[in-house]
PDB file of C-alpha atoms in Angstrom:
ATOM      1  CA  THR A  87     119.423  88.443 136.190  1.00 91.00           C
ATOM      2  CA  GLU A  88     119.320  90.963 139.173  1.00 94.00           C
ATOM      3  CA  ARG A  89     116.482  92.958 137.938  1.00 92.00           C
ATOM      4  CA  ASP A  90     114.419  89.726 137.784  1.00 93.00           C
ATOM      5  CA  GLN A  91     115.506  88.848 140.980  1.00 95.00           C
ATOM      6  CA  LEU A  92     114.345  92.405 142.351  1.00 95.00           C
ATOM      7  CA  GLN A  93     111.061  91.614 140.859  1.00 95.00           C
ATOM      8  CA  ALA A  94     110.737  88.307 142.528  1.00 96.00           C
ATOM      9  CA  VAL A  95     111.595  89.768 145.972  1.00 97.00           C
ATOM     10  CA  VAL A  96     109.317  92.369 145.828  1.00 96.00           C
ATOM     11  CA  ASP A  97     106.478  90.222 144.521  1.00 96.00           C
ATOM     12  CA  GLU A  98     107.455  87.725 147.558  1.00 97.00           C
ATOM     13  CA  LEU A  99     107.640  90.592 150.336  1.00 97.00           C
ATOM     14  CA  ASN A 100     104.602  92.689 149.431  1.00 95.00           C
ATOM     15  CA  PRO A 101     101.789  90.542 150.811  1.00 96.00           C
ATOM     16  CA  ASN A 102     103.545  91.152 154.301  1.00 95.00           C
ATOM     17  CA  LEU A 103     104.262  94.744 153.492  1.00 94.00           C
ATOM     18  CA  ARG A 104     100.774  95.670 152.779  1.00 92.00           C
ATOM     19  CA  ARG A 105      99.613  93.877 156.145  1.00 92.00           C
ATOM     20  CA  GLN A 106     102.470  95.086 158.319  1.00 90.00           C
ATOM     21  CA  TYR A 107     102.761  98.674 156.836  1.00 89.00           C
ATOM     22  CA  ALA A 108     100.192  99.150 154.325  1.00 87.00           C
ATOM     23  CA  LEU A 109     102.660  99.747 151.795  1.00 90.00           C
ATOM     24  CA  GLN A 110     103.238  98.001 148.289  1.00 91.00           C
ATOM     25  CA  PHE A 111     106.083  98.186 146.205  1.00 93.00           C
ATOM     26  CA  SER A 112     105.881  98.146 142.295  1.00 92.00           C
ATOM     27  CA  LEU A 113     108.966  98.340 140.155  1.00 91.00           C
ATOM     28  CA  LEU A 114     109.129 101.235 137.533  1.00 89.00           C
ATOM     29  CA  LYS A 115     111.331  99.625 134.574  1.00 89.00           C
ATOM     30  CA  TRP A 116     111.290 101.454 131.170  1.00 88.00           C
ATOM     31  CA  GLU A 117     110.460  97.772 129.317  1.00 89.00           C
ATOM     32  CA  THR A 118     106.968  98.025 131.345  1.00 88.00           C
ATOM     33  CA  GLY A 119     106.412 101.291 132.198  1.00 89.00           C
ATOM     34  CA  THR A 120     106.565 103.245 128.945  1.00 94.00           C
ATOM     35  CA  TYR A 121     105.347 103.167 125.475  1.00 95.00           C
ATOM     36  CA  PRO A 122     106.536 104.444 122.176  1.00 96.00           C
ATOM     37  CA  SER A 123     106.426 108.246 121.636  1.00 97.00           C
ATOM     38  CA  PHE A 124     108.757 111.284 120.722  1.00 97.00           C
ATOM     39  CA  GLY A 125     110.969 113.832 122.747  1.00 96.00           C
ATOM     40  CA  ILE A 126     114.328 115.161 122.398  1.00 95.00           C
ATOM     41  CA  ASP A 127     115.748 111.426 122.450  1.00 95.00           C
ATOM     42  CA  ALA A 128     114.551 108.056 123.645  1.00 95.00           C
ATOM     43  CA  GLN A 129     115.652 108.815 127.133  1.00 95.00           C
ATOM     44  CA  ASP A 130     113.792 112.087 127.400  1.00 96.00           C
ATOM     45  CA  VAL A 131     110.616 110.249 126.396  1.00 96.00           C
ATOM     46  CA  ILE A 132     111.546 107.473 129.165  1.00 95.00           C
ATOM     47  CA  ASN A 133     112.211 110.372 131.659  1.00 94.00           C
ATOM     48  CA  ASN A 134     108.727 112.154 130.897  1.00 94.00           C
ATOM     49  CA  GLN A 135     106.834 109.114 131.189  1.00 94.00           C
ATOM     50  CA  ILE A 136     108.348 107.790 134.299  1.00 89.00           C
ATOM     51  CA  SER A 137     108.659 111.403 135.775  1.00 86.00           C
ATOM     52  CA  ASN A 138     109.860 111.981 139.369  1.00 85.00           C
ATOM     53  CA  ASP A 139     106.734 109.968 140.650  1.00 84.00           C
ATOM     54  CA  TYR A 140     108.539 107.335 142.798  1.00 87.00           C
ATOM     55  CA  ASP A 141     109.852 106.797 146.502  1.00 86.00           C
ATOM     56  CA  ALA A 142     112.998 105.000 145.998  1.00 90.00           C
ATOM     57  CA  PHE A 143     115.441 104.380 143.434  1.00 94.00           C
ATOM     58  CA  ILE A 144     117.916 101.225 143.119  1.00 96.00           C
ATOM     59  CA  GLY A 145     120.378 101.104 140.436  1.00 96.00           C
ATOM     60  CA  VAL A 146     122.331  97.742 139.506  1.00 96.00           C
ATOM     61  CA  PHE A 147     125.402  97.944 137.314  1.00 97.00           C
ATOM     62  CA  TRP A 148     127.698  95.220 136.334  1.00 96.00           C
ATOM     63  CA  HIS A 149     130.034  95.391 133.030  1.00 96.00           C
ATOM     64  CA  ARG A 150     127.851  97.782 130.927  1.00 96.00           C
ATOM     65  CA  ILE A 151     127.103 101.502 131.852  1.00 97.00           C
ATOM     66  CA  GLY A 152     124.603 101.628 128.837  1.00 95.00           C
ATOM     67  CA  THR A 153     123.981 103.933 126.024  1.00 94.00           C
ATOM     68  CA  PRO A 154     125.162 107.513 126.099  1.00 96.00           C
ATOM     69  CA  THR A 155     122.371 110.358 126.135  1.00 96.00           C
ATOM     70  CA  ALA A 156     122.612 114.120 125.307  1.00 94.00           C
ATOM     71  CA  ARG A 157     123.001 114.627 129.309  1.00 96.00           C
ATOM     72  CA  ALA A 158     124.646 111.578 130.924  1.00 96.00           C
ATOM     73  CA  VAL A 159     126.983 108.911 130.068  1.00 96.00           C
ATOM     74  CA  SER A 160     124.091 106.612 129.853  1.00 96.00           C
ATOM     75  CA  GLY A 161     120.304 106.392 130.424  1.00 94.00           C
ATOM     76  CA  SER A 162     120.897 104.349 133.494  1.00 95.00           C
ATOM     77  CA  ALA A 163     123.221 107.120 134.674  1.00 97.00           C
ATOM     78  CA  GLU A 164     120.889 109.753 133.697  1.00 96.00           C
ATOM     79  CA  GLU A 165     118.264 108.120 135.894  1.00 95.00           C
ATOM     80  CA  PHE A 166     120.282 108.002 138.678  1.00 96.00           C
ATOM     81  CA  GLU A 167     121.442 111.535 138.246  1.00 96.00           C
ATOM     82  CA  ARG A 168     117.641 112.700 138.070  1.00 95.00           C
ATOM     83  CA  ALA A 169     116.984 110.501 141.541  1.00 95.00           C
ATOM     84  CA  PHE A 170     119.805 112.265 142.850  1.00 97.00           C
ATOM     85  CA  GLN A 171     118.802 115.561 142.283  1.00 95.00           C
ATOM     86  CA  LYS A 172     115.394 114.704 143.545  1.00 94.00           C
ATOM     87  CA  TRP A 173     116.891 113.498 146.772  1.00 94.00           C
ATOM     88  CA  LYS A 174     119.361 116.563 147.084  1.00 95.00           C
ATOM     89  CA  GLU A 175     116.272 119.048 146.859  1.00 94.00           C
ATOM     90  CA  ASN A 176     114.191 117.227 149.702  1.00 91.00           C
ATOM     91  CA  GLN A 177     116.440 115.274 151.998  1.00 87.00           C
ATOM     92  CA  SER A 178     113.640 113.967 153.626  1.00 82.00           C
ATOM     93  CA  LEU A 179     112.980 111.307 150.664  1.00 83.00           C
ATOM     94  CA  ILE A 180     114.810 107.982 150.700  1.00 87.00           C
ATOM     95  CA  ALA A 181     118.300 108.595 149.079  1.00 90.00           C
ATOM     96  CA  PRO A 182     118.982 106.596 145.830  1.00 95.00           C
ATOM     97  CA  ALA A 183     120.786 103.307 146.316  1.00 96.00           C
ATOM     98  CA  LEU A 184     123.477 101.783 144.053  1.00 97.00           C
ATOM     99  CA  TYR A 185     124.702  98.070 143.752  1.00 98.00           C
ATOM    100  CA  PHE A 186     127.563  96.970 141.745  1.00 98.00           C
ATOM    101  CA  LYS A 187     128.298  93.214 140.493  1.00 98.00           C
ATOM    102  CA  THR A 188     131.822  92.275 140.805  1.00 97.00           C
ATOM    103  CA  GLU A 189     131.572  88.870 139.284  1.00 95.00           C
ATOM    104  CA  ASN A 190     133.427  88.463 135.993  1.00 94.00           C
ATOM    105  CA  PRO A 191     131.250  88.711 133.040  1.00 93.00           C
ATOM    106  CA  PRO A 192     131.875  86.128 130.278  1.00 92.00           C
ATOM    107  CA  PHE A 193     135.083  86.894 128.171  1.00 94.00           C
ATOM    108  CA  LYS A 194     133.080  87.668 124.743  1.00 93.00           C
ATOM    109  CA  GLU A 195     130.878  90.115 126.705  1.00 93.00           C
ATOM    110  CA  ILE A 196     133.437  92.318 127.940  1.00 94.00           C
ATOM    111  CA  ASN A 197     133.508  95.602 126.427  1.00 96.00           C
ATOM    112  CA  PRO A 198     136.418  97.843 127.917  1.00 96.00           C
ATOM    113  CA  ASP A 199     134.714 101.013 127.084  1.00 96.00           C
ATOM    114  CA  GLN A 200     131.588 100.084 128.756  1.00 97.00           C
ATOM    115  CA  LEU A 201     133.425  98.400 131.974  1.00 96.00           C
ATOM    116  CA  ARG A 202     135.272 101.699 132.191  1.00 97.00           C
ATOM    117  CA  GLY A 203     132.201 103.579 132.012  1.00 97.00           C
ATOM    118  CA  VAL A 204     130.901 101.500 134.967  1.00 98.00           C
ATOM    119  CA  GLN A 205     134.040 102.124 136.791  1.00 97.00           C
ATOM    120  CA  GLU A 206     133.957 106.097 136.266  1.00 98.00           C
ATOM    121  CA  PHE A 207     130.289 106.068 137.037  1.00 98.00           C
ATOM    122  CA  LYS A 208     131.161 104.150 140.356  1.00 98.00           C
ATOM    123  CA  LYS A 209     133.948 106.670 141.278  1.00 98.00           C
ATOM    124  CA  LYS A 210     131.702 109.687 140.520  1.00 97.00           C
ATOM    125  CA  SER A 211     128.851 108.335 142.886  1.00 97.00           C
ATOM    126  CA  HIS A 212     131.605 107.832 145.678  1.00 98.00           C
ATOM    127  CA  GLU A 213     132.669 111.527 145.063  1.00 97.00           C
ATOM    128  CA  MET A 214     128.995 112.630 145.200  1.00 96.00           C
ATOM    129  CA  GLY A 215     129.172 111.241 148.832  1.00 96.00           C
ATOM    130  CA  GLY A 216     127.735 107.674 147.844  1.00 96.00           C
ATOM    131  CA  TYR A 217     128.097 104.708 149.684  1.00 97.00           C
ATOM    132  CA  THR A 218     127.701 101.682 147.303  1.00 98.00           C
ATOM    133  CA  ARG A 219     127.307  98.111 147.706  1.00 98.00           C
ATOM    134  CA  GLU A 220     129.137  95.341 145.907  1.00 98.00           C
ATOM    135  CA  PHE A 221     127.934  91.846 145.323  1.00 97.00           C
ATOM    136  CA  SER A 222     129.698  88.813 143.744  1.00 97.00           C
ATOM    137  CA  SER A 223     126.761  86.544 142.688  1.00 96.00           C
ATOM    138  CA  SER A 224     123.217  86.646 142.196  1.00 95.00           C
ATOM    139  CA  PRO A 225     122.240  84.935 145.471  1.00 96.00           C
ATOM    140  CA  GLU A 226     124.157  87.207 147.500  1.00 97.00           C
ATOM    141  CA  PHE A 227     122.210  90.084 145.537  1.00 97.00           C
ATOM    142  CA  GLU A 228     119.075  88.488 146.313  1.00 97.00           C
ATOM    143  CA  LYS A 229     119.940  88.436 149.755  1.00 97.00           C
ATOM    144  CA  LEU A 230     121.310  92.000 149.814  1.00 98.00           C
ATOM    145  CA  ILE A 231     117.978  93.320 148.237  1.00 97.00           C
ATOM    146  CA  ARG A 232     115.595  91.406 150.332  1.00 97.00           C
ATOM    147  CA  GLN A 233     117.211  93.169 153.323  1.00 97.00           C
ATOM    148  CA  HIS A 234     116.997  96.704 151.462  1.00 96.00           C
ATOM    149  CA  ILE A 235     113.373  96.336 150.617  1.00 95.00           C
ATOM    150  CA  LEU A 236     112.460  95.307 154.219  1.00 95.00           C
ATOM    151  CA  LYS A 237     114.534  98.549 155.490  1.00 94.00           C
ATOM    152  CA  LEU A 238     112.839 100.618 152.744  1.00 92.00           C
ATOM    153  CA  ALA A 239     109.483  99.665 153.818  1.00 93.00           C
ATOM    154  CA  ALA A 240     110.207 100.498 157.675  1.00 91.00           C
ATOM    155  CA  ASP A 241     111.566 103.806 156.543  1.00 89.00           C
ATOM    156  CA  LEU A 242     108.896 104.723 154.384  1.00 87.00           C
ATOM    157  CA  ALA A 243     106.580 103.450 157.057  1.00 86.00           C
ATOM    158  CA  ASP A 244     108.443 106.047 159.695  1.00 84.00           C
ATOM    159  CA  THR A 245     108.202 108.905 156.850  1.00 80.00           C
ATOM    160  CA  LEU A 246     104.606 108.211 156.440  1.00 76.00           C
ATOM    161  CA  ASN A 247     103.809 107.927 160.203  1.00 76.00           C
ATOM    162  CA  ILE A 248     102.464 104.553 159.873  1.00 67.00           C
ATOM    163  CA  SER A 249     102.838 101.959 162.383  1.00 58.00           C
ATOM    164  CA  ALA A 250     101.739  98.172 162.475  1.00 50.00           C
ATOM    165  CA  ALA A 251      99.623  98.968 165.404  1.00 44.00           C
ATOM    166  CA  GLU A 252      97.629 101.337 163.684  1.00 43.00           C
ATOM    167  CA  ILE A 253      97.322  99.048 160.665  1.00 43.00           C
ATOM    168  CA  ILE A 254      96.049  96.090 162.731  1.00 42.00           C
ATOM    169  CA  ALA A 255      93.753  98.204 165.012  1.00 39.00           C
ATOM    170  CA  GLY A 256      92.853 100.745 162.558  1.00 41.00           C
ATOM    171  CA  PRO A 257      93.215 104.681 162.919  1.00 41.00           C
ATOM    172  CA  PRO A 258      92.146 106.352 166.041  1.00 43.00           C
ATOM    173  CA  SER A 259      88.872 107.418 166.259  1.00 38.00           C
TER     174      SER A 259
END
């Protein structure tokens, strides 16, 4: 649900972000940003196809950590670790962000090992110096992510040295 909400918020905000900052966000998701191929394993294929060509990383976790890879506790955790390493190498980039849903999942969907994996991943992210956000419902996440995307746009505009006046008036001649 939250991944769909993230897409809806990005779609909603993009027209104004294009006008205000000359920026547009598009989500890179394995479901739409990759195609079948071969590598060391499936996550290696995803990593190679998505590469490191993105400006921001937003991870959302609930009660499942995901499928283990040869390099990390899950594919999602591996993607975060790659984003974190990218940021560590160049801290002028936008730092990765993590959100954790606290709402109880349906009882039949609870897998103690998966839930423990999320808890351990969250603890590890804090030990790495991370500040994460919790949310208890989808409406709360939508509000948080809307604020986050607007802040990301402003930060990227600052990083790229873009101002609203330059966009409206055009570049100096």
